[in-house]
Amino acid sequence: MRQHRRTLRLLGSLLLVAMAASVTGAAPAPAASPTPLDRVIPAPASVTPGGSPYRITRGTHIRVDGSRETRDVGEYLAKILRPSTGYRLPVTAQGAGGIRLRLAEGPFGAEGYRLDSGRGGVTITAAKPAGLFHGVQTLRQLLPAAVEKDSVQPGPWLVAGGTITDTPRYGWRGAMLDVSRHFFTVEQVKRYIDQLALYKINKLHLHLSDDQGWRIAIDSWPRLATYGGSTEVGGGPGGFYTKADYREIVRYASSRHLEVVPEIDMPGHTNAALASYADLNCDGVAPPLYTGTEVGFSSLCAGKDITYDFVDDVIRELAALTPGRYLHIGGDEAHSTSHEDYVKFMDRVQPIVAKYGKTVVGWHQLTGATPAKGALAQYWGLDGTSAEEKARVVKAAQNGTGLILSPADRVYLDMKYTKETPLGLSWAGYVEVKRSYDWDPGAYLPGVPGGAVRGVEAPMWSETLENSEHVEFMAFPRLPGVAELGWSSAASHDWERYKGRLAAQAERWNVLGIEWYRSPQVPWGAGGG
Ligand code: ACM
């Protein structure tokens, strides 16, 4: 019996070795060899391997300084490591060695960090807690995927020796979730936030209103949520966030160092609001709720004063709920608003955003009006966008409008990968993994001054997406590539090398229960499929 158990245990470890070898997709490495420091996504700015690895053991402590924010990052790391290692991993301000998180002056900026690993410990140093948090994501990816499991695993828990010094290329590395076309619960949004954090995404743009649903409670206009939020594409029950729900999303995002950017899309994409309040319509007649997927048929009434009272109330309440700097006012596809009315509307609405202390973000059609000073325009055109439209965006950028790049035929995560993809849309074409990754935000729109590009964002429109599995299948494996475009230098950009690093992520997605698309463009190992 004893003998039999030992044999089983031996078989078990052999199996683990075999699995570890097969999922790397490369030459089988001994199970105990640590992940190379340059295997991380997004690619770090500088990697210097060398020296002995660090091994997390039963005796490892997570050392933090006295600050609350550093301790929070330490506790976050401990929560990831404890279930799989089975170790106590106390988070403490005492002693030396082990895993150390320290705030210090240095060339790290708001989000950069340095990670030093050797026999005596791993130290992550940053100027700000966000840098420590991003360094922890790097550490996480350097540990075996099994570290993500929620039951005790055999280890060993090795971190390769050497130094990583890392800062992001862009300050805006966003992901958008459309919670209007289909509603997503607070728990579903949190799940996505955790997936975004793993790749150092730092903005969560929530598309809170559209023709098919109004998703945020506004006390001064209660029917927006209770009636305007009562359905969704396909006629399902929809839903909305109470103010407490929204605050919980903001709090959770903040704990993962993401800033929430709320969007109220105006003056088009407003059928849910128009259906809720007849007075908002030019003709005073409320249209029915809408559960289809057409765009461009609705408009707030630019000529009525009540429109601006409404906008003022909504922006005031939303700004008060939102600690972040930005408020997105949409502005896309206003096909039922005359150009004159569009310009008038934007001229009146942008100062309201400023009045409540926020910076305007709008889809790039805002550049067809007069973007407020400091406003950001989110470019969602594609290769086929007219030269005239691109020229307007370039001119606005030359005049000081910052750009967030979300080209639809590159980073719209709701575009099908191929014509066989069961979910998603294809109006911007099919977007396989390589196409999504293989472009340079810094050179994308010729004529745009370098400093005008503030970063990239990957929108996820939800006409066809109803749950987390759907969102994940469209996000993975493209999302890590967008994250890398936002974080890593243009010089590090290399599809051939990237696809190998991407393949190595699959085992972690499997452990985390993330749905993903097995793109034939990526050399997944035998265990990745
Ligand atoms: C958009 O896709 N209408 C911004």
XYZ file of C-alpha atoms and ligand atoms in Angstrom:
533
model
C 0.000 0.000 0.000
C 2.766 2.411 1.032
C 4.763 1.420 -1.987
C 1.735 1.955 -4.176
C 1.194 5.469 -2.823
C 4.810 6.380 -3.452
C 4.537 5.116 -7.014
C 1.451 7.224 -7.497
C 3.212 10.263 -6.122
C 6.169 9.642 -8.450
C 3.817 9.273 -11.393
C 2.195 12.504 -10.331
C 5.451 14.438 -10.339
C 6.458 12.946 -13.680
C 3.163 14.112 -15.042
C 3.765 17.607 -13.678
C 7.177 17.687 -15.351
C 5.640 16.544 -18.616
C 2.875 19.125 -18.382
C 5.273 21.934 -17.562
C 7.387 20.972 -20.563
C 4.477 20.697 -22.958
C 2.828 24.038 -22.192
C 5.930 26.136 -22.811
C 5.796 25.047 -26.421
C 9.578 25.321 -26.524
C 12.226 22.683 -25.906
C 11.295 20.818 -22.739
C 12.983 22.558 -19.822
C 13.457 21.007 -16.420
C 10.366 21.781 -14.363
C 12.468 23.676 -11.848
C 13.967 26.196 -14.275
C 12.389 29.585 -13.700
C 10.601 31.652 -16.327
C 13.124 33.903 -18.119
C 12.788 37.560 -17.131
C 11.977 38.575 -20.695
C 8.961 36.267 -20.991
C 6.629 38.952 -19.607
C 3.738 40.770 -21.373
C 3.906 43.732 -21.810
C 7.627 43.503 -22.691
C 9.612 45.329 -19.991
C 11.785 48.283 -20.980
C 15.039 46.708 -19.815
C 15.951 43.194 -18.699
C 19.313 42.113 -17.269
C 19.262 38.431 -16.362
C 21.903 37.002 -14.072
C 22.667 35.496 -10.722
C 20.826 32.948 -8.666
C 17.073 32.662 -8.673
C 14.995 33.498 -5.622
C 12.880 30.722 -4.177
C 9.682 31.516 -2.301
C 9.513 29.183 0.698
C 7.484 28.551 3.809
C 9.663 31.162 5.533
C 9.128 33.957 2.993
C 7.743 37.267 4.263
C 6.330 40.087 2.156
C 8.059 43.217 3.439
C 6.341 46.564 3.025
C 7.043 50.042 4.295
C 4.678 51.809 6.661
C 2.358 53.260 3.999
C -1.180 52.012 3.657
C -0.948 51.846 -0.127
C 2.209 49.724 -0.109
C 0.638 47.383 2.413
C -2.429 47.096 0.142
C -0.196 45.987 -2.749
C 1.525 43.515 -0.411
C -1.801 42.067 0.723
C -2.946 41.814 -2.895
C 0.186 39.814 -3.743
C -0.203 37.618 -0.653
C -3.798 36.782 -1.660
C -2.550 35.504 -5.014
C 0.343 33.491 -3.569
C -1.101 31.961 -0.384
C -3.652 29.452 -1.754
C -1.274 27.811 -4.251
C 1.910 27.873 -2.186
C 0.168 26.997 1.054
C 2.570 29.379 2.836
C 1.583 32.016 5.391
C 3.498 34.825 3.652
C 2.927 37.434 6.345
C 2.843 41.031 5.139
C 5.078 42.886 7.536
C 7.070 46.069 7.945
C 9.735 44.209 9.975
C 12.916 42.367 8.962
C 14.788 41.902 5.708
C 14.857 39.528 2.744
C 11.976 37.756 1.091
C 9.722 39.762 -1.201
C 10.169 43.451 -0.576
C 7.974 46.301 -1.861
C 9.516 49.695 -1.410
C 8.706 53.241 -2.384
C 11.754 55.326 -3.213
C 12.791 58.234 -5.370
C 14.029 57.109 -8.737
C 13.517 57.336 -12.488
C 10.266 55.397 -12.305
C 7.628 58.033 -13.065
C 4.053 57.465 -11.945
C 3.874 53.806 -12.982
C 7.381 52.418 -13.487
C 9.294 50.078 -11.204
C 12.475 48.085 -10.813
C 12.500 44.401 -9.912
C 15.704 42.925 -8.491
C 15.821 39.189 -7.967
C 18.576 37.101 -6.409
C 19.208 34.384 -3.864
C 18.325 36.635 -0.914
C 15.025 37.943 -2.194
C 12.994 39.882 -4.735
C 12.761 43.635 -4.296
C 10.295 45.777 -6.224
C 11.081 49.493 -6.032
C 8.860 52.267 -7.370
C 8.162 55.938 -6.799
C 4.392 55.345 -6.558
C 2.119 52.514 -5.416
C 0.936 52.027 -9.030
C 4.532 51.160 -9.940
C 4.691 48.590 -7.152
C 1.412 47.122 -8.368
C 2.685 46.813 -11.944
C 5.907 45.274 -10.621
C 3.793 42.716 -8.779
C 2.097 41.805 -12.082
C 5.551 41.183 -13.542
C 6.490 39.031 -10.552
C 3.258 37.107 -10.996
C 4.079 36.307 -14.623
C 7.589 35.202 -13.647
C 6.144 32.567 -11.324
C 4.698 29.312 -12.716
C 1.079 29.546 -13.903
C 0.140 27.124 -11.110
C 0.664 29.990 -8.689
C -2.783 31.202 -9.784
C -4.482 28.030 -8.526
C -6.717 28.081 -5.503
C -5.398 24.839 -4.003
C -1.920 23.925 -2.734
C 0.516 23.049 -5.534
C 3.948 21.427 -5.306
C 6.049 24.331 -6.587
C 8.972 25.034 -6.529
C 8.308 28.792 -6.646
C 11.376 30.200 -8.360
C 11.931 33.709 -9.678
C 14.838 34.001 -12.125
C 17.790 36.112 -10.987
C 18.457 39.529 -12.475
C 16.981 43.001 -12.822
C 14.025 44.434 -14.729
C 13.696 48.198 -15.074
C 10.395 49.209 -16.549
C 8.303 52.263 -17.391
C 5.340 52.583 -19.762
C 5.441 54.252 -23.153
C 1.976 55.784 -22.682
C -0.043 56.974 -19.706
C -3.367 55.861 -21.232
C -3.675 52.101 -21.601
C -7.375 51.539 -21.676
C -10.074 48.964 -22.135
C -13.707 49.855 -22.771
C -16.653 47.700 -21.830
C -20.053 48.396 -23.400
C -22.466 47.642 -20.549
C -25.357 49.184 -22.486
C -26.007 46.823 -25.398
C -25.887 44.009 -22.854
C -25.733 44.682 -19.165
C -22.830 43.265 -17.138
C -23.093 42.822 -13.380
C -20.675 44.348 -10.885
C -19.113 40.899 -10.421
C -18.614 40.489 -14.171
C -16.990 43.914 -14.398
C -14.675 43.054 -11.486
C -13.641 39.857 -13.211
C -12.663 41.830 -16.304
C -10.809 44.392 -14.160
C -8.672 41.589 -12.718
C -7.832 40.371 -16.198
C -6.918 43.901 -17.324
C -4.680 44.444 -14.287
C -2.580 41.386 -15.160
C -1.447 43.250 -18.298
C -0.974 46.674 -16.673
C -4.057 48.283 -18.273
C -4.784 51.434 -16.266
C -8.088 52.825 -17.581
C -11.512 51.188 -17.523
C -13.829 53.088 -19.844
C -17.452 52.173 -19.115
C -19.910 52.869 -21.943
C -22.832 53.528 -19.600
C -25.542 54.677 -21.994
C -26.698 53.944 -25.493
C -29.891 53.432 -27.473
C -30.515 50.062 -25.855
C -29.965 50.891 -22.199
C -29.140 53.523 -19.592
C -27.030 51.823 -16.922
C -26.335 54.332 -14.142
C -28.788 55.637 -11.525
C -29.256 59.421 -11.756
C -31.318 60.692 -8.809
C -32.653 63.790 -10.550
C -33.856 61.792 -13.572
C -34.758 58.410 -12.036
C -36.571 56.939 -15.051
C -33.290 56.882 -17.010
C -32.232 53.823 -15.052
C -35.542 52.288 -13.949
C -37.156 52.503 -17.401
C -34.275 53.309 -19.759
C -32.225 50.512 -18.199
C -34.988 47.916 -18.284
C -33.955 46.106 -21.430
C -31.005 45.392 -23.753
C -30.190 44.036 -27.210
C -32.433 41.062 -27.894
C -35.023 42.138 -25.318
C -33.424 40.733 -22.158
C -34.007 42.343 -18.769
C -31.043 44.758 -18.908
C -30.194 46.348 -15.588
C -28.395 49.330 -14.135
C -25.827 50.209 -11.493
C -27.066 51.884 -8.340
C -24.755 54.590 -7.123
C -23.431 52.117 -4.552
C -22.758 49.587 -7.333
C -20.881 52.166 -9.367
C -18.833 53.256 -6.331
C -17.964 49.602 -5.732
C -16.712 49.266 -9.333
C -14.650 52.449 -8.904
C -13.246 51.200 -5.582
C -12.350 47.800 -6.997
C -10.779 49.309 -10.113
C -8.773 51.654 -7.923
C -7.533 48.728 -5.829
C -6.115 47.378 -9.121
C -4.761 50.820 -10.057
C -7.277 51.367 -12.848
C -9.068 54.676 -13.266
C -12.728 54.470 -14.287
C -13.678 56.704 -17.241
C -17.486 56.869 -17.426
C -19.147 57.592 -20.758
C -22.557 59.091 -21.398
C -22.847 58.972 -25.180
C -24.444 62.170 -26.589
C -26.154 63.634 -28.570
C -26.728 60.422 -30.591
C -26.987 56.945 -29.095
C -29.602 58.334 -26.705
C -32.787 56.376 -27.387
C -32.903 54.970 -23.834
C -32.945 58.520 -22.410
C -35.400 59.791 -25.041
C -37.711 56.861 -24.274
C -37.562 57.653 -20.555
C -38.465 61.366 -20.793
C -40.732 62.675 -23.546
C -39.600 66.259 -22.879
C -36.115 65.467 -24.149
C -37.512 64.885 -27.647
C -37.847 67.787 -30.082
C -41.429 66.679 -30.815
C -42.224 65.931 -27.159
C -43.048 62.305 -27.952
C -41.114 59.511 -26.276
C -40.054 56.723 -28.640
C -40.347 53.096 -27.539
C -37.427 51.311 -25.909
C -35.081 49.790 -28.475
C -33.552 46.312 -28.470
C -32.104 46.120 -31.983
C -28.565 46.895 -33.174
C -28.950 49.784 -35.618
C -27.059 53.016 -34.910
C -27.481 56.686 -35.757
C -31.257 57.091 -35.396
C -31.541 58.975 -32.091
C -30.603 62.489 -30.990
C -31.034 64.733 -28.009
C -32.749 67.978 -28.998
C -29.993 70.575 -29.352
C -32.511 73.430 -29.563
C -34.268 72.839 -26.225
C -33.031 74.288 -22.921
C -34.224 71.243 -21.000
C -31.589 69.219 -22.878
C -28.826 71.182 -21.165
C -30.540 70.997 -17.756
C -30.607 67.240 -18.262
C -26.957 67.087 -19.324
C -25.938 69.310 -16.398
C -27.737 67.074 -13.887
C -26.322 63.869 -15.340
C -22.757 65.166 -15.533
C -22.964 66.705 -12.056
C -24.108 63.438 -10.479
C -21.716 61.284 -12.482
C -18.744 63.586 -11.810
C -19.519 63.466 -8.083
C -19.393 59.662 -8.189
C -16.158 59.535 -10.170
C -12.792 60.281 -8.562
C -10.962 60.002 -11.912
C -10.048 62.958 -14.074
C -12.077 62.163 -17.163
C -15.642 62.138 -18.347
C -16.407 60.761 -21.802
C -19.278 62.420 -23.646
C -19.404 60.136 -26.681
C -20.235 62.231 -29.734
C -19.961 59.416 -32.298
C -22.426 58.548 -35.053
C -24.738 61.509 -34.432
C -26.317 60.886 -37.827
C -29.674 62.279 -36.703
C -28.195 65.557 -35.460
C -27.452 68.300 -37.992
C -23.859 69.493 -38.113
C -24.970 72.879 -36.833
C -26.787 71.306 -33.893
C -23.853 69.006 -33.169
C -21.462 71.950 -32.915
C -23.935 73.910 -30.792
C -24.447 70.905 -28.498
C -20.723 70.295 -27.998
C -20.079 74.014 -27.427
C -22.588 73.952 -24.562
C -21.822 70.526 -23.094
C -18.012 70.625 -22.893
C -18.024 73.581 -20.437
C -20.433 71.611 -18.221
C -17.843 68.841 -17.939
C -15.215 71.435 -16.994
C -17.597 73.076 -14.507
C -17.742 69.791 -12.587
C -13.980 69.445 -12.577
C -13.523 66.841 -15.292
C -11.602 66.648 -18.552
C -13.600 65.925 -21.709
C -13.004 62.772 -23.700
C -15.009 62.243 -26.877
C -14.977 59.917 -29.853
C -12.984 61.532 -32.649
C -16.088 63.047 -34.297
C -15.666 65.690 -31.592
C -12.878 67.092 -33.793
C -15.645 68.060 -36.253
C -16.798 70.559 -33.614
C -14.417 72.565 -31.419
C -12.715 70.337 -28.823
C -12.322 72.104 -25.483
C -8.830 72.975 -24.332
C -7.298 69.847 -22.842
C -9.920 67.519 -24.333
C -8.928 64.087 -25.613
C -10.300 62.569 -28.816
C -10.595 58.813 -29.151
C -9.844 57.786 -32.732
C -11.855 54.749 -33.870
C -11.403 54.999 -37.629
C -9.893 52.347 -39.839
C -7.739 52.000 -42.929
C -10.750 52.977 -45.050
C -11.636 56.127 -43.125
C -11.742 59.120 -45.485
C -8.661 61.318 -45.826
C -10.843 64.266 -44.885
C -11.899 62.729 -41.576
C -8.343 61.690 -40.740
C -7.118 65.195 -41.623
C -9.567 66.716 -39.136
C -8.193 64.492 -36.388
C -4.575 65.247 -37.331
C -5.297 68.981 -37.376
C -6.945 68.828 -33.958
C -3.904 66.949 -32.619
C -1.608 69.613 -34.086
C -3.736 72.189 -32.268
C -3.322 70.463 -28.912
C -6.075 67.842 -28.695
C -4.634 64.638 -27.240
C -5.455 61.353 -28.981
C -6.355 57.934 -27.681
C -5.953 55.403 -30.473
C -8.616 52.735 -30.882
C -8.515 51.940 -34.614
C -11.490 49.658 -35.159
C -9.725 47.338 -37.609
C -6.921 46.778 -35.058
C -8.186 46.947 -31.503
C -11.986 46.719 -31.519
C -12.109 43.514 -29.509
C -15.656 42.791 -30.650
C -14.520 42.299 -34.252
C -14.513 38.654 -35.297
C -11.088 37.033 -35.627
C -12.137 35.229 -38.823
C -15.380 34.619 -40.618
C -15.855 31.482 -38.517
C -15.767 33.342 -35.167
C -19.157 32.610 -33.571
C -19.362 35.932 -31.695
C -18.757 39.536 -32.611
C -19.255 41.808 -35.605
C -17.245 42.295 -38.797
C -18.056 45.784 -40.105
C -14.388 46.760 -39.606
C -13.201 43.452 -41.072
C -11.751 40.383 -39.432
C -9.043 41.113 -36.890
C -6.739 38.191 -36.192
C -4.182 38.361 -33.391
C -1.264 39.476 -35.561
C -3.242 42.311 -37.158
C -4.342 43.500 -33.739
C -0.746 43.641 -32.443
C 1.263 44.598 -35.492
C 1.007 48.406 -35.719
C 2.660 51.349 -34.037
C 0.481 53.870 -32.174
C 3.270 56.449 -32.486
C 3.279 56.311 -36.294
C -0.342 55.394 -36.947
C -1.706 58.767 -38.064
C 0.973 60.581 -40.103
C 1.260 64.240 -39.167
C 0.221 63.778 -35.552
C 2.884 65.243 -33.240
C 4.454 62.519 -31.070
C 3.326 64.018 -27.787
C -0.303 64.171 -28.950
C -0.715 60.395 -28.728
C -1.653 59.699 -25.125
C -2.081 55.991 -25.568
C -4.286 53.183 -26.786
C -7.582 51.682 -25.794
C -9.311 48.436 -26.687
C -13.094 48.833 -26.898
C -15.410 45.853 -26.369
C -18.841 46.550 -27.844
C -21.449 44.105 -26.618
C -24.159 43.781 -29.271
C -23.347 40.050 -29.498
C -21.708 39.545 -26.105
C -23.832 38.524 -23.147
C -21.534 37.235 -20.419
C -17.942 36.976 -19.189
C -17.166 33.938 -21.334
C -18.106 35.904 -24.439
C -16.054 38.936 -23.403
C -13.018 36.795 -22.600
C -13.180 34.851 -25.847
C -12.967 38.138 -27.746
C -10.378 39.750 -25.435
C -7.987 36.806 -25.297
C -5.539 36.620 -26.908
C -5.827 40.153 -28.393
C -6.000 42.201 -25.203
C -2.416 41.461 -24.034
C -1.181 42.733 -27.410
C -3.000 46.044 -27.022
C -1.616 46.299 -23.497
C 1.865 45.797 -24.919
C 1.333 48.484 -27.579
C 0.432 50.859 -24.761
C 3.256 49.925 -22.414
C 6.282 48.747 -24.394
C 8.625 50.778 -26.573
C 8.286 50.826 -30.358
C 11.816 49.353 -30.507
C 10.686 46.231 -28.640
C 7.909 45.577 -31.137
C 8.408 42.233 -32.886
C 5.568 39.874 -33.789
C 7.806 36.805 -34.127
C 9.112 37.149 -30.597
C 5.818 38.406 -29.214
C 3.856 35.383 -30.389
C 6.138 33.079 -28.391
C 5.641 35.138 -25.247
C 1.916 35.172 -25.940
C 1.789 31.397 -26.283
C 3.391 31.081 -22.857
C 0.453 33.009 -21.321
C -2.125 30.380 -22.240
C -1.446 28.105 -19.307
C -2.161 31.014 -16.929
C -5.471 31.746 -18.705
C -6.403 28.087 -18.340
C -5.647 28.123 -14.627
C -7.620 31.356 -14.206
C -10.566 29.892 -16.093
C -10.359 32.511 -18.834
C -11.990 31.629 -22.144
C -9.746 32.285 -25.127
C -9.530 31.864 -28.869
C -6.947 29.356 -30.090
C -5.619 31.449 -32.935
C -3.639 29.405 -35.477
C -1.222 32.342 -35.762
C 0.224 31.633 -32.316
C 2.470 28.611 -31.508
C 0.489 27.362 -28.509
C 2.180 24.442 -26.826
C 0.498 21.059 -26.639
C -0.947 22.017 -23.254
C -2.251 25.343 -24.518
C -5.073 23.975 -26.604
C -18.107 53.736 -32.206
O -17.672 52.622 -32.504
N -19.285 54.135 -32.663
C -17.347 54.652 -31.372
